[in-house]
Structures are given as structure tokens and as C-alpha cells.
mmCIF file of C-alpha atoms and ligand atoms in Angstrom:
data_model
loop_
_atom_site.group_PDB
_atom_site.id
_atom_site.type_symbol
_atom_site.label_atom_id
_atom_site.label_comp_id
_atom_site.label_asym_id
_atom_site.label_seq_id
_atom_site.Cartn_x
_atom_site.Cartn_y
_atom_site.Cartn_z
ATOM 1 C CA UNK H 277 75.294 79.519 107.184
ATOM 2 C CA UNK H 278 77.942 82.041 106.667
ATOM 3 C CA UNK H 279 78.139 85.044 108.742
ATOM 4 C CA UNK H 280 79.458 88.721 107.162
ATOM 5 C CA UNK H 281 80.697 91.478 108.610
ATOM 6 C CA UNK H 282 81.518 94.699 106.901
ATOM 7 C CA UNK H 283 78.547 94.397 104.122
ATOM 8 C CA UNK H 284 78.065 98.384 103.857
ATOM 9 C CA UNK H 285 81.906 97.963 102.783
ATOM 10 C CA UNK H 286 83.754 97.676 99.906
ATOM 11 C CA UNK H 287 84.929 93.705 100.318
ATOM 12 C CA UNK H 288 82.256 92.197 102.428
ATOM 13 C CA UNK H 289 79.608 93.864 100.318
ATOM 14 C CA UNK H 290 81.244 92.005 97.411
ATOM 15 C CA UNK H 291 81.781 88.778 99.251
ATOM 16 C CA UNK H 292 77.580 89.268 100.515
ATOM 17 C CA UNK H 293 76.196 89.260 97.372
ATOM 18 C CA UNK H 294 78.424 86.360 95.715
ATOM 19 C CA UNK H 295 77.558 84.228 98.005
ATOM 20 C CA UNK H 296 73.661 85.050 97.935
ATOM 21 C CA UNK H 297 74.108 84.939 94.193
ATOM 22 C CA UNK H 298 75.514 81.150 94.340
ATOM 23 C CA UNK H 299 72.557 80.422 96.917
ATOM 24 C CA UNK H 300 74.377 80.022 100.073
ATOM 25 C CA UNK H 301 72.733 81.442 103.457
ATOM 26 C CA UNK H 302 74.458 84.179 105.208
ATOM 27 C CA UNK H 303 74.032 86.227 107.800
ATOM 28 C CA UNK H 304 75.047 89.966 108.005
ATOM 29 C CA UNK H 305 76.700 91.445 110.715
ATOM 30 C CA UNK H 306 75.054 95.725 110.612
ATOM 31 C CA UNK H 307 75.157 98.425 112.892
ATOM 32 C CA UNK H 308 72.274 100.178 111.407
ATOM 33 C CA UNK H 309 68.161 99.177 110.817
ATOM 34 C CA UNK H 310 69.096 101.022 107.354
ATOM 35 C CA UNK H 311 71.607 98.392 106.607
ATOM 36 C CA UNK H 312 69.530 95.269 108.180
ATOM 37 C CA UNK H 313 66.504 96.253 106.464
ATOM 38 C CA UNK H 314 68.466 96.739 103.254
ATOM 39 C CA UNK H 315 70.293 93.379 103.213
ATOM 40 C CA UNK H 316 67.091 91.218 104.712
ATOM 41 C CA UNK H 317 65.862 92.568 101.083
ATOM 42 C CA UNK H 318 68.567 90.494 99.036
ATOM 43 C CA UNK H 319 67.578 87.785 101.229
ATOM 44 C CA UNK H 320 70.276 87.315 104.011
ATOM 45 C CA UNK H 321 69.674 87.373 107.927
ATOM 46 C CA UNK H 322 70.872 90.722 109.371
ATOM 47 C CA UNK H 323 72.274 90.618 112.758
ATOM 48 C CA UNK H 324 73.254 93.841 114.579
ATOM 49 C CA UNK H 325 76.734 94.446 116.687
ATOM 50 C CA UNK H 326 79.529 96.590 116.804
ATOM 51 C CA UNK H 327 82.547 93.728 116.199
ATOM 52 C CA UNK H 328 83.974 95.190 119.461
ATOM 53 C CA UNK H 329 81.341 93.272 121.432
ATOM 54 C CA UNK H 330 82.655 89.858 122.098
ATOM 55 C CA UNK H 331 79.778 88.010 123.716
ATOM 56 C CA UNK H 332 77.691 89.125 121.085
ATOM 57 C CA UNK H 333 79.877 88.485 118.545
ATOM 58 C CA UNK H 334 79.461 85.218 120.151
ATOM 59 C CA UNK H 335 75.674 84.807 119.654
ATOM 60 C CA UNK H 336 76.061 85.918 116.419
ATOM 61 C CA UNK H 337 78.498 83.050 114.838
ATOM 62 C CA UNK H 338 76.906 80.323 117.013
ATOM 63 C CA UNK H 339 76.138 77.523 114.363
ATOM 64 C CA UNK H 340 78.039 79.178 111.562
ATOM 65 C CA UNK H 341 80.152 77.480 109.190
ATOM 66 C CA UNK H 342 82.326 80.275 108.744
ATOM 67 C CA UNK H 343 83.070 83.827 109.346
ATOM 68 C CA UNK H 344 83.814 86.547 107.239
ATOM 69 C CA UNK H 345 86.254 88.723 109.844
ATOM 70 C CA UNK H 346 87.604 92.321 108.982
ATOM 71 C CA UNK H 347 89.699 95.160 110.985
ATOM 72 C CA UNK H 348 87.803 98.265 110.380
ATOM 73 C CA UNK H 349 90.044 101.112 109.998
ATOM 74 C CA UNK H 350 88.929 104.759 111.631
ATOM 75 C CA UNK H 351 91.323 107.420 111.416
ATOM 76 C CA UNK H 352 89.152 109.335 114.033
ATOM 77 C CA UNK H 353 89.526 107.028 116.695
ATOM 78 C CA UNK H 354 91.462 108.499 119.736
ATOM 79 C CA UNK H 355 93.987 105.932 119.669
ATOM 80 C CA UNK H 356 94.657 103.466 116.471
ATOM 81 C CA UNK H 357 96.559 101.228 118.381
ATOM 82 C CA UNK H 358 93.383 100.639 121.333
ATOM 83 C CA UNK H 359 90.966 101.203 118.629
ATOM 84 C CA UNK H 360 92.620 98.130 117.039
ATOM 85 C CA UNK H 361 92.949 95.650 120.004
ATOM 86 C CA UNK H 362 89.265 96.451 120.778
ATOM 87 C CA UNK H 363 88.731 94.514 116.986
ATOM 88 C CA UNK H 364 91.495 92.247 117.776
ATOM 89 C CA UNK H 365 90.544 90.636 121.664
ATOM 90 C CA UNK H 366 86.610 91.082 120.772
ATOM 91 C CA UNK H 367 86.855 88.774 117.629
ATOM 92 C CA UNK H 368 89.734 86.057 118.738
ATOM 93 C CA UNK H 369 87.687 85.747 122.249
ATOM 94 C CA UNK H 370 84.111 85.342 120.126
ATOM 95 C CA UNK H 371 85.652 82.812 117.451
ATOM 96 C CA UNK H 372 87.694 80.666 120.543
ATOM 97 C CA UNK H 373 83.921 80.467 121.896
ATOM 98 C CA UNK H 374 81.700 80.272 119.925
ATOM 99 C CA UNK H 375 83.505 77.552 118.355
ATOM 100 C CA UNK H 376 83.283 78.751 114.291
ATOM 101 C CA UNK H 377 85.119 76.239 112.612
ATOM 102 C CA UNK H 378 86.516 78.517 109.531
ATOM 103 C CA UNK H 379 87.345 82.277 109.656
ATOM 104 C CA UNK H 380 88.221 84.090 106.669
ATOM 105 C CA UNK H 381 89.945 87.496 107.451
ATOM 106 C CA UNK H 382 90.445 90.457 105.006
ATOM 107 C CA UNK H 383 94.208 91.277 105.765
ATOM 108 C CA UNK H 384 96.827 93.040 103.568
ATOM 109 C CA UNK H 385 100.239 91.746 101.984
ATOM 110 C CA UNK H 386 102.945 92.298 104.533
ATOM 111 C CA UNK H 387 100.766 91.085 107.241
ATOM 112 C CA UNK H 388 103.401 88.789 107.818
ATOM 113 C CA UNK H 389 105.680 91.318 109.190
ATOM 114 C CA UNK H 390 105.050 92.061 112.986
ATOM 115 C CA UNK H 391 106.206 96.186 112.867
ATOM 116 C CA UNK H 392 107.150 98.875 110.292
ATOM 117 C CA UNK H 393 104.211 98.530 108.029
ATOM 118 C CA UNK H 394 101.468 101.263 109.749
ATOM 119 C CA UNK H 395 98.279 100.043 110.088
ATOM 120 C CA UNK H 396 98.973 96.579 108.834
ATOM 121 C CA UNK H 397 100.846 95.651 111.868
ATOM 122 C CA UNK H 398 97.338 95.404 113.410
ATOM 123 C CA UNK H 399 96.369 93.267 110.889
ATOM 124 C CA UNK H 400 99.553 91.043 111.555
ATOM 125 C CA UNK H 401 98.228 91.084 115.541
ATOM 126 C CA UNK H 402 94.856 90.282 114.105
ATOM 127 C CA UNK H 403 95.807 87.284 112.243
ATOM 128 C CA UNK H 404 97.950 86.020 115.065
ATOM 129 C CA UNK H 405 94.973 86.198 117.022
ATOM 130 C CA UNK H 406 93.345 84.385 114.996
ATOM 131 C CA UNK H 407 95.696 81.348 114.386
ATOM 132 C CA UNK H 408 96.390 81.146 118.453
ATOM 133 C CA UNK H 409 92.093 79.913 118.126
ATOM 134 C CA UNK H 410 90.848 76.246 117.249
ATOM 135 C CA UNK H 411 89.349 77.598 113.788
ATOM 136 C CA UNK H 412 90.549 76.995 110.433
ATOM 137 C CA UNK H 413 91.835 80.325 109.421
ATOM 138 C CA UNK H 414 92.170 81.854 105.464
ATOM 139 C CA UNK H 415 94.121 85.261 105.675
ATOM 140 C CA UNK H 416 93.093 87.245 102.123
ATOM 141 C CA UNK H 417 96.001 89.048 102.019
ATOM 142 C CA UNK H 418 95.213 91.670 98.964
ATOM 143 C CA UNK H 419 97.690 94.324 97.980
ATOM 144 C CA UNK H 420 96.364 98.007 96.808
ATOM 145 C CA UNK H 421 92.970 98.046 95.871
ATOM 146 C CA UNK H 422 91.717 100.098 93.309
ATOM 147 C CA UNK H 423 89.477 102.128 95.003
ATOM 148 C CA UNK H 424 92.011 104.159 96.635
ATOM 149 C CA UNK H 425 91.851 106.590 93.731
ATOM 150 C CA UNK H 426 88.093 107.485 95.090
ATOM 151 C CA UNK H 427 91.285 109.441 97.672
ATOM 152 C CA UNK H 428 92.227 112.180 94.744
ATOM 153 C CA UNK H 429 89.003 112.458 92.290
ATOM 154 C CA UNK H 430 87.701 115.641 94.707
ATOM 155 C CA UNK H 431 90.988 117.292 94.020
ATOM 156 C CA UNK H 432 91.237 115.837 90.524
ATOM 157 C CA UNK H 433 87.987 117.280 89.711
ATOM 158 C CA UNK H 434 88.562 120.798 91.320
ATOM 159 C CA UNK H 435 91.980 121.621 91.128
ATOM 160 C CA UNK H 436 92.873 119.195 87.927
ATOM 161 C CA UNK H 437 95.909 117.759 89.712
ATOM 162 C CA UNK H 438 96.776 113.888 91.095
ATOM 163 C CA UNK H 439 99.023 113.620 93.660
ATOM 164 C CA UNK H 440 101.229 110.401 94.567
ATOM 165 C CA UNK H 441 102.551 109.710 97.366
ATOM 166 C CA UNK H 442 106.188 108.592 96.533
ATOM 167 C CA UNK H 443 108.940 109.486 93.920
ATOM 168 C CA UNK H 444 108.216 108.612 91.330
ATOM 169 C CA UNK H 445 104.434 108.128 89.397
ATOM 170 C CA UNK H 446 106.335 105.205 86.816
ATOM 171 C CA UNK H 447 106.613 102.624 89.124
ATOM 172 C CA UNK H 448 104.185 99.816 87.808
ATOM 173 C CA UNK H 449 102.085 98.451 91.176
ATOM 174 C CA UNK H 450 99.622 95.878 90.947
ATOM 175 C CA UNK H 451 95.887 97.327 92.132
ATOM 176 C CA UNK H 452 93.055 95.119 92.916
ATOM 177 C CA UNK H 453 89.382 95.391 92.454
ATOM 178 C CA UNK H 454 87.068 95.171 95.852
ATOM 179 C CA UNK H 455 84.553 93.419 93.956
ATOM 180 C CA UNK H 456 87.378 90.384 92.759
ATOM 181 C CA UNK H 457 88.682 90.158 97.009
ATOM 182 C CA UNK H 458 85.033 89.833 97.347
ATOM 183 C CA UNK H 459 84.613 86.989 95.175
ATOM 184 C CA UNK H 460 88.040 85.419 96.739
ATOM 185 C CA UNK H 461 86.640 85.611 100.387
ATOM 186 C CA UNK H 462 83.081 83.950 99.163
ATOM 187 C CA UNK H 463 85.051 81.214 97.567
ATOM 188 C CA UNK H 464 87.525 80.509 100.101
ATOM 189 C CA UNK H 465 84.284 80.369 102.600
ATOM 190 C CA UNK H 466 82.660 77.857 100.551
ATOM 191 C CA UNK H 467 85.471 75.984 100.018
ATOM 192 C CA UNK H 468 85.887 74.791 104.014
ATOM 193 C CA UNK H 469 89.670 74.137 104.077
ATOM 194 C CA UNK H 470 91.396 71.819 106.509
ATOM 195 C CA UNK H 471 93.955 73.383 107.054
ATOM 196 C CA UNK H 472 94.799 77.487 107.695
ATOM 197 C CA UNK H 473 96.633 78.955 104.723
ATOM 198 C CA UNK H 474 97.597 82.965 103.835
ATOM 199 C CA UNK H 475 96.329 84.042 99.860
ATOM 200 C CA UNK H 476 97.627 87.221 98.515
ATOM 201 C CA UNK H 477 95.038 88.489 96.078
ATOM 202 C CA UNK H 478 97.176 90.234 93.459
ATOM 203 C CA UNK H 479 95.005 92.535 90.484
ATOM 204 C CA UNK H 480 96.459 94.149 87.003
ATOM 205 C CA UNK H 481 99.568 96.114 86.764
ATOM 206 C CA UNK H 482 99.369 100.242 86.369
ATOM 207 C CA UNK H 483 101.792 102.816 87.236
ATOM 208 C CA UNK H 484 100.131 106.038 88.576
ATOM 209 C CA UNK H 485 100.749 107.968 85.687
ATOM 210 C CA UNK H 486 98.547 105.788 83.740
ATOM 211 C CA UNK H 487 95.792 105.673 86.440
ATOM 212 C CA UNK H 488 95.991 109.678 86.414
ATOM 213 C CA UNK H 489 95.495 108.932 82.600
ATOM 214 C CA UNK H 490 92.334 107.009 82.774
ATOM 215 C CA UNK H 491 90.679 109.618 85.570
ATOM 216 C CA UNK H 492 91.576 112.740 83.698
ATOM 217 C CA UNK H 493 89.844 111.019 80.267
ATOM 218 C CA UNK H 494 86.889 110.165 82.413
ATOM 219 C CA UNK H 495 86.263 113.800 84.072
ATOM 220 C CA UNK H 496 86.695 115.063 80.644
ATOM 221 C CA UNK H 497 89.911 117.174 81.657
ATOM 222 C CA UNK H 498 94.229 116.394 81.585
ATOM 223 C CA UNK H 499 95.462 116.213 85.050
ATOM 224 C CA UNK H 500 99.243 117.310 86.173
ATOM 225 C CA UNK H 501 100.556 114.376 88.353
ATOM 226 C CA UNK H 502 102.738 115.844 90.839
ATOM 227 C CA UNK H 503 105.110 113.324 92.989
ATOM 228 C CA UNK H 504 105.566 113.872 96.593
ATOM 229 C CA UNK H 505 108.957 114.102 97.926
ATOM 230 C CA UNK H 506 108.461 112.160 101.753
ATOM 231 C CA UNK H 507 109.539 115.237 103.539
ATOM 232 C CA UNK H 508 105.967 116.687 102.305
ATOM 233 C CA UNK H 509 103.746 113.660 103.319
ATOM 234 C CA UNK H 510 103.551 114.719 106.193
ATOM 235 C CA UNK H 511 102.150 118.676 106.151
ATOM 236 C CA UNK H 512 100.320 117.515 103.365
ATOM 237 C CA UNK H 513 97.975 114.703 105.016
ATOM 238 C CA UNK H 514 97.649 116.818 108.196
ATOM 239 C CA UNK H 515 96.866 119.560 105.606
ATOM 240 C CA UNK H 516 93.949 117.210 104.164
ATOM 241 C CA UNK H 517 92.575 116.651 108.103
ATOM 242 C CA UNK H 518 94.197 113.370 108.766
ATOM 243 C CA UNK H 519 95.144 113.048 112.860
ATOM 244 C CA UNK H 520 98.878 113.335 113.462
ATOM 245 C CA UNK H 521 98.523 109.525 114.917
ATOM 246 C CA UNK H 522 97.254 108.310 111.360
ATOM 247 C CA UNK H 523 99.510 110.427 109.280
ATOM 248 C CA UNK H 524 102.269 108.716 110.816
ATOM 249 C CA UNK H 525 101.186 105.343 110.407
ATOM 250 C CA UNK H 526 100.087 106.083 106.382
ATOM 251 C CA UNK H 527 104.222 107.597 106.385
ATOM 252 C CA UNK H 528 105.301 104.183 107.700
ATOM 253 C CA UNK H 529 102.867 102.528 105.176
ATOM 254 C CA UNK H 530 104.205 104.228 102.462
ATOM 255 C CA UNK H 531 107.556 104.051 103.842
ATOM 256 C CA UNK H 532 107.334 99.630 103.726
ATOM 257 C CA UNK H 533 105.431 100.073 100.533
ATOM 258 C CA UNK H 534 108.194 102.003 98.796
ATOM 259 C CA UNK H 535 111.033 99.379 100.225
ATOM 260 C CA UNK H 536 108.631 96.563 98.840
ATOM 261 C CA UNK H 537 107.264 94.781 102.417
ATOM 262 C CA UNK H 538 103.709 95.010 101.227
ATOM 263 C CA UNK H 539 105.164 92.024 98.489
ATOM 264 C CA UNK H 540 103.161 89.179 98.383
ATOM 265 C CA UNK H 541 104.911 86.518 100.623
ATOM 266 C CA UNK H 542 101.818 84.079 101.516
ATOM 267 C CA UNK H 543 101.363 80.107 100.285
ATOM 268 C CA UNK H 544 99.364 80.895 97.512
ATOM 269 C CA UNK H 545 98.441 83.795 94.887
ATOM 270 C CA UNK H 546 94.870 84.656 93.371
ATOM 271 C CA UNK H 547 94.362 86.864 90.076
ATOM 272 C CA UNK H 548 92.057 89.191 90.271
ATOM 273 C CA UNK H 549 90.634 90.248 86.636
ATOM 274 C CA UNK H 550 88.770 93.650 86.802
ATOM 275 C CA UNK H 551 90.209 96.316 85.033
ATOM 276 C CA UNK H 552 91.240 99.912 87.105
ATOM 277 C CA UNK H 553 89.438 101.769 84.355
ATOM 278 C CA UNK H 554 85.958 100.064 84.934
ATOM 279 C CA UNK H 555 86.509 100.853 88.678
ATOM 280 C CA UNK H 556 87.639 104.129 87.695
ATOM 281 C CA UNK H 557 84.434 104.783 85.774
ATOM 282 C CA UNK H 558 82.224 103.308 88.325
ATOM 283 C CA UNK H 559 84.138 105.458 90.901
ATOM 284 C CA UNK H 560 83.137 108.904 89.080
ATOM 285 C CA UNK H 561 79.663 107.596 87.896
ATOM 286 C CA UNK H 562 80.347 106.581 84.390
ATOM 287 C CA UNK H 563 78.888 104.085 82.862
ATOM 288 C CA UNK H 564 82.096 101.772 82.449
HETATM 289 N N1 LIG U 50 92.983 100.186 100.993
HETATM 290 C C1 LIG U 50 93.769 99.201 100.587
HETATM 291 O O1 LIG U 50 94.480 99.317 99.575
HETATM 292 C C2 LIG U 50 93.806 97.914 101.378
HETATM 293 C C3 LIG U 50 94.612 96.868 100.917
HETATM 294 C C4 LIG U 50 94.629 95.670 101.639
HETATM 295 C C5 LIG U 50 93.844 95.526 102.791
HETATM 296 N N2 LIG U 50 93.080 96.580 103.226
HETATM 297 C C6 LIG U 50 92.285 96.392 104.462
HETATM 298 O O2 LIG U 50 90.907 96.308 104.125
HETATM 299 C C7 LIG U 50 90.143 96.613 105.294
HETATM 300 C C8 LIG U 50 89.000 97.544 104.902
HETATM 301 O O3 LIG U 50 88.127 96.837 104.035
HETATM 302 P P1 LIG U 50 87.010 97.610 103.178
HETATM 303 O O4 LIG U 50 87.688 98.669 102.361
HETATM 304 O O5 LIG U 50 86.158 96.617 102.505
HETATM 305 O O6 LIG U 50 86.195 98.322 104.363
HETATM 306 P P2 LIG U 50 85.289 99.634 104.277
HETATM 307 O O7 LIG U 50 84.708 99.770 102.928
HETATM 308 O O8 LIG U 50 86.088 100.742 104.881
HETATM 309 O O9 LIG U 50 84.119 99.231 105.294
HETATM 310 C C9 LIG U 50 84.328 99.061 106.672
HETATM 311 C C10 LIG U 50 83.199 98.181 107.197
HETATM 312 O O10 LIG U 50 83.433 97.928 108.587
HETATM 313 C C11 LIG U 50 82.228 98.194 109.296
HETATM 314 N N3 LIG U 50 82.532 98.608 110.668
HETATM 315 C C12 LIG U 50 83.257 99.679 111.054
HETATM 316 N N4 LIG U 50 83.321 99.733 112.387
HETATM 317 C C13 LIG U 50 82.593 98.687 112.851
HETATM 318 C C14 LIG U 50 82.287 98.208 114.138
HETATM 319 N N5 LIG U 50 82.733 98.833 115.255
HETATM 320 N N6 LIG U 50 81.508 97.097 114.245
HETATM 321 C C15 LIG U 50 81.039 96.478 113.144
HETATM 322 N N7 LIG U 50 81.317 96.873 111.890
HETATM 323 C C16 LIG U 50 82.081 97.967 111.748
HETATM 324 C C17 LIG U 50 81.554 99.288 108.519
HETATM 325 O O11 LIG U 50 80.187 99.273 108.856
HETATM 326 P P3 LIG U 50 79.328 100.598 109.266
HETATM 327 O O12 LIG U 50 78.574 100.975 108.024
HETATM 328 O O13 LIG U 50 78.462 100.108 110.363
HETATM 329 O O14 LIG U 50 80.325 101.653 109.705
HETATM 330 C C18 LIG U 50 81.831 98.854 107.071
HETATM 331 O O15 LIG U 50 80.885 97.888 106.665
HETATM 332 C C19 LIG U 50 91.114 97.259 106.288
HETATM 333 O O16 LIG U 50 91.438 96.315 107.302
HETATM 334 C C20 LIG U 50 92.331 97.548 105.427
HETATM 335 O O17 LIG U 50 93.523 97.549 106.171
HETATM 336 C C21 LIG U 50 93.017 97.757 102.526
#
């Protein structure tokens, strides 16, 4: 039995269902009878606990095979860094005892950098954790996923404009699909390694000019891509409603993006194959 966490999100919703579609038995990890009620449906065991919980974190991957682990990221938290170590001490402590022999964390290229990379320094602290346990650990270490654009349709839509964070829209960046990490965590949880190992999941190749191309066609309208010199990240985040503590870490993000940290650096590298412009489509509920 596998055990899931994060199944009303993006990767382990993906990573769920492909393993319930190949037959495997999992258990969900839910904070909601919603969610439970609606994953007991597909035929999985739903479980409810807040990951910060470590003793019943515990109960929960007793007997498990494996363990589907992710750092939840919530810019309203009073303090990202706490916020973070809450994650980060709750899961190492429940995976040391409850004695899960294989844990397959959701982390980020550059997590193998210890500062200057914003919120993926926790995930570096997270997979350190991790490795100082007895389990088997497989860090998915995926670089942008696609479904950051969900970000800019509102203002896309409305104001017919798609804004990028750095200097220039031509730079081509690889963005992957939630739904292929998905399939990379189910497979790396039913493959039961013997040894721990770091896989960057890396997707197709667009700039952000041609993303803003693909969006505008799909709402039916052109949209003017405007570049953002760094001086404006900031007003313009905090302008948006992000926390001062957050913007800062997404300018330090972008900042180790931009000088090419985020690179993937880990033993291996998995394609993903789904296209941006089916995401895209899904994204603003057309039929792709
Ligand atoms: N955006 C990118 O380009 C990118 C690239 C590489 C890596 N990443 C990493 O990917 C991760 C996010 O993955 P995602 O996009 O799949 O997540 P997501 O869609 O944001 O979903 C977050 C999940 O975490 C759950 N959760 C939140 N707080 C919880 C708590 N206290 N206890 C238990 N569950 C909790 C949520 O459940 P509820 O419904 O109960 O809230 C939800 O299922 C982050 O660590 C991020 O750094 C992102």
C-alpha cells in the first residue's frame, strides 16, 4: 500500500489516480470529509491529517510501502520559514518511526543548493531531512510546471496583457505538465529502489512569448507581453496581495532562476511529454 499526500493537488492528484489506474492500493492523506469521501469513490483509503502532525503522520504510513511526501507552500502563513520546518520535523520524525521503507518527495531543480533559491531552500532542508532517515528516498526534482500560467489568465482575460517576470519573454525554458510529475512519482513508487537517487523531471521547451501566443488564441483575443524590469517585481507582487515575506522569496526565486540554479543537476533526467497548449486549454476550459 502506498500512501498520498497532496491528492486535492496538482501532482499527487496525478500520481493518485495512476496508481489506482495500474491497480495498486493507496491510501490518501485529506484534510477534508469532501476530499475523503471523494477519493474513497475512486477506490483508495482516505486518511485524514494535517502533514504537520507527526505522530499521526505516523499511524498513517505504518505498513506502507512507500510515501508520497510534499512541502505545501502557503503564502499566508505568518512565517514561511516556521511554516516550513513545521512540514519539515513533522514528516522526517514520522518516516524515522514509522519505519516507511521508500519516500518519494515532490522537490524542485536547485534543491541541491542549500540558500539563494526562495522557497526551494526549504525543499533542500526537506530533502536533507529526509536522507538523514533509514528510508530509501526518490527526490522528483521538476523544473517549471505548466500550470503556472493559471497565475496571468485573470489578467489575460480582463486587461489582455501577460506579464513575465524577467527581461526578456525569448528565453526558451522548459515547462512541465503536473499530470507527467504525477505519472513520474507513481512510477518511481512502484518501482521500490535500493538505493536513494535525485530525478529532475524536465517537460517541452517554450519561451513566454509563445506561451502568451497559445493563451491569447485560446481566449479568443492578442495579448501585449510586457517584461518586467526586477526593480518592479517587487511593487508589483505586493500590488497583486502577495505578503512582503513571500514577495521576497519569489524575487530570490526569480533571481536563481534567471542566473540558471534551478538547472537540472540530479543523477538522472525524465521527459515529460504533454504539450503547454493542452494544459493551456484545459487551464481556460477548452476542450484541448
Ligand atoms: N510551481 C512550480 O513551477 C514548481 C516547480 C517545482 C516544484 N514545485 C513544488 O511543488 C509543490 C506543490 O505541489 P502541487 O502544485 O502539486 O501542490 P498544490 O496543487 O498547491 O496542492 C497542495 C496540496 O497540499 C495539501 N496541503 C496543504 N497544507 C497541508 C497540510 N497542512 N496538511 C496536509 N496537506 C496539506 C493541500 O491539501 P488541502 O486541500 O487540504 O489544502 C493540497 O492537496 C511545492 O513544494 C512547490 O515548491 C513547484
Amino acid at each position: 500500500m502506498f500512501v498520498i499526500a497532496g491528492v486535492t493537488g496538482r501532482v499527487g492528484s496525478a500520481a493518485a489516480q495512476a496508481l489506482l489506474d495500474v491497480g495498486a492500493s493507496i491510501r490518501v492523506l485529506v484534510r477534508s470529509d469532501d476530499a475523503a469521501e471523494a477519493w474513497r469513490l475512486r477506490g483508495a483509503d482516505a486518511f485524514r491529517v494535517d502533514l504537520r502532525d507527526g505522530a499521526r503522520l505516523t499511524e498513517a504510513l505504518r505498513d506502507a510501502q512507500g510515501f508520497f511526501a510534499l512541502l505545501p507552500f502557503d503564502v499566508a502563513a505568518d512565517d514561511l520559514h516556521t511554516h516550513a520546518q513545521e512540514f519539515i520535523s513533522s514528516m522526517a520524525i514520522a518516516v524515522q518511526d514509522s519505519g516507511v521503507p521508500h519516500v518519494v518527495m515532490l522537490s524542485s531543480g536547485g534543491a541541491d543548493l542549500p540558500a539563494d533559491t526562495g522557497p526551494i531552500a526549504h525543499l533542500y532542508a526537506l530533502e536533507q531531512a529526509l536522507a538523514r532517515t533509514d528510508t530509501v528516498l526518490s527526490a522528483i526534482r521538476p523544473g517549471h510546471f505548466q500550470e503556472k500560467i493559471s497565475d496571468v489568465i485573470g489578467t489575460a482575460r480582463i486587461e489582455g496583457v501577460y506579464p513575465v517576470f524577467a527581461e526578456s519573454a525569448d528565453v526558451p525554458v522548459a515547462m512541465v505538465a503536473t499530470a507527467d510529475v504525477g505519472r513520474v512519482v507513481a512510477r518511481a513508487l512502484l518501482s521500490h529502489p535500493q538505493s536513494s537517487e535525485a530525478i529532475d523531471v524536465v517537460g517541452p521547451v517554450y519561451t513566454e512569448r509563445e506561451a502568451a501566443g497559445m493563451l491569447g488564441e485560446l481566449l479568443g483575443r492578442p495579448l501585449e507581453v510586457i517584461t518586467l524590469p526586477r526593480a518592479a517585481w517587487v511593487p508589483a507582487l505586493t500590488g497583486a496581495g502577495l505578503p512582503l515575506q513571500a514577495t521576497e522569496l519569489m524575487v530570490e526565486l526569480y533571481d536563481a532562476d534567471q542566473r540558471g540554479l534551478l538547472a537540472p543537476r540530479g543523477d538522472r533526467t525524465v521527459h515529460g511529454a504533454v504539450e503547454l497548449g493542452s494544459t493551456i486549454a484545459r487551464l481556460v476550459g477548452v476542450t484541448g
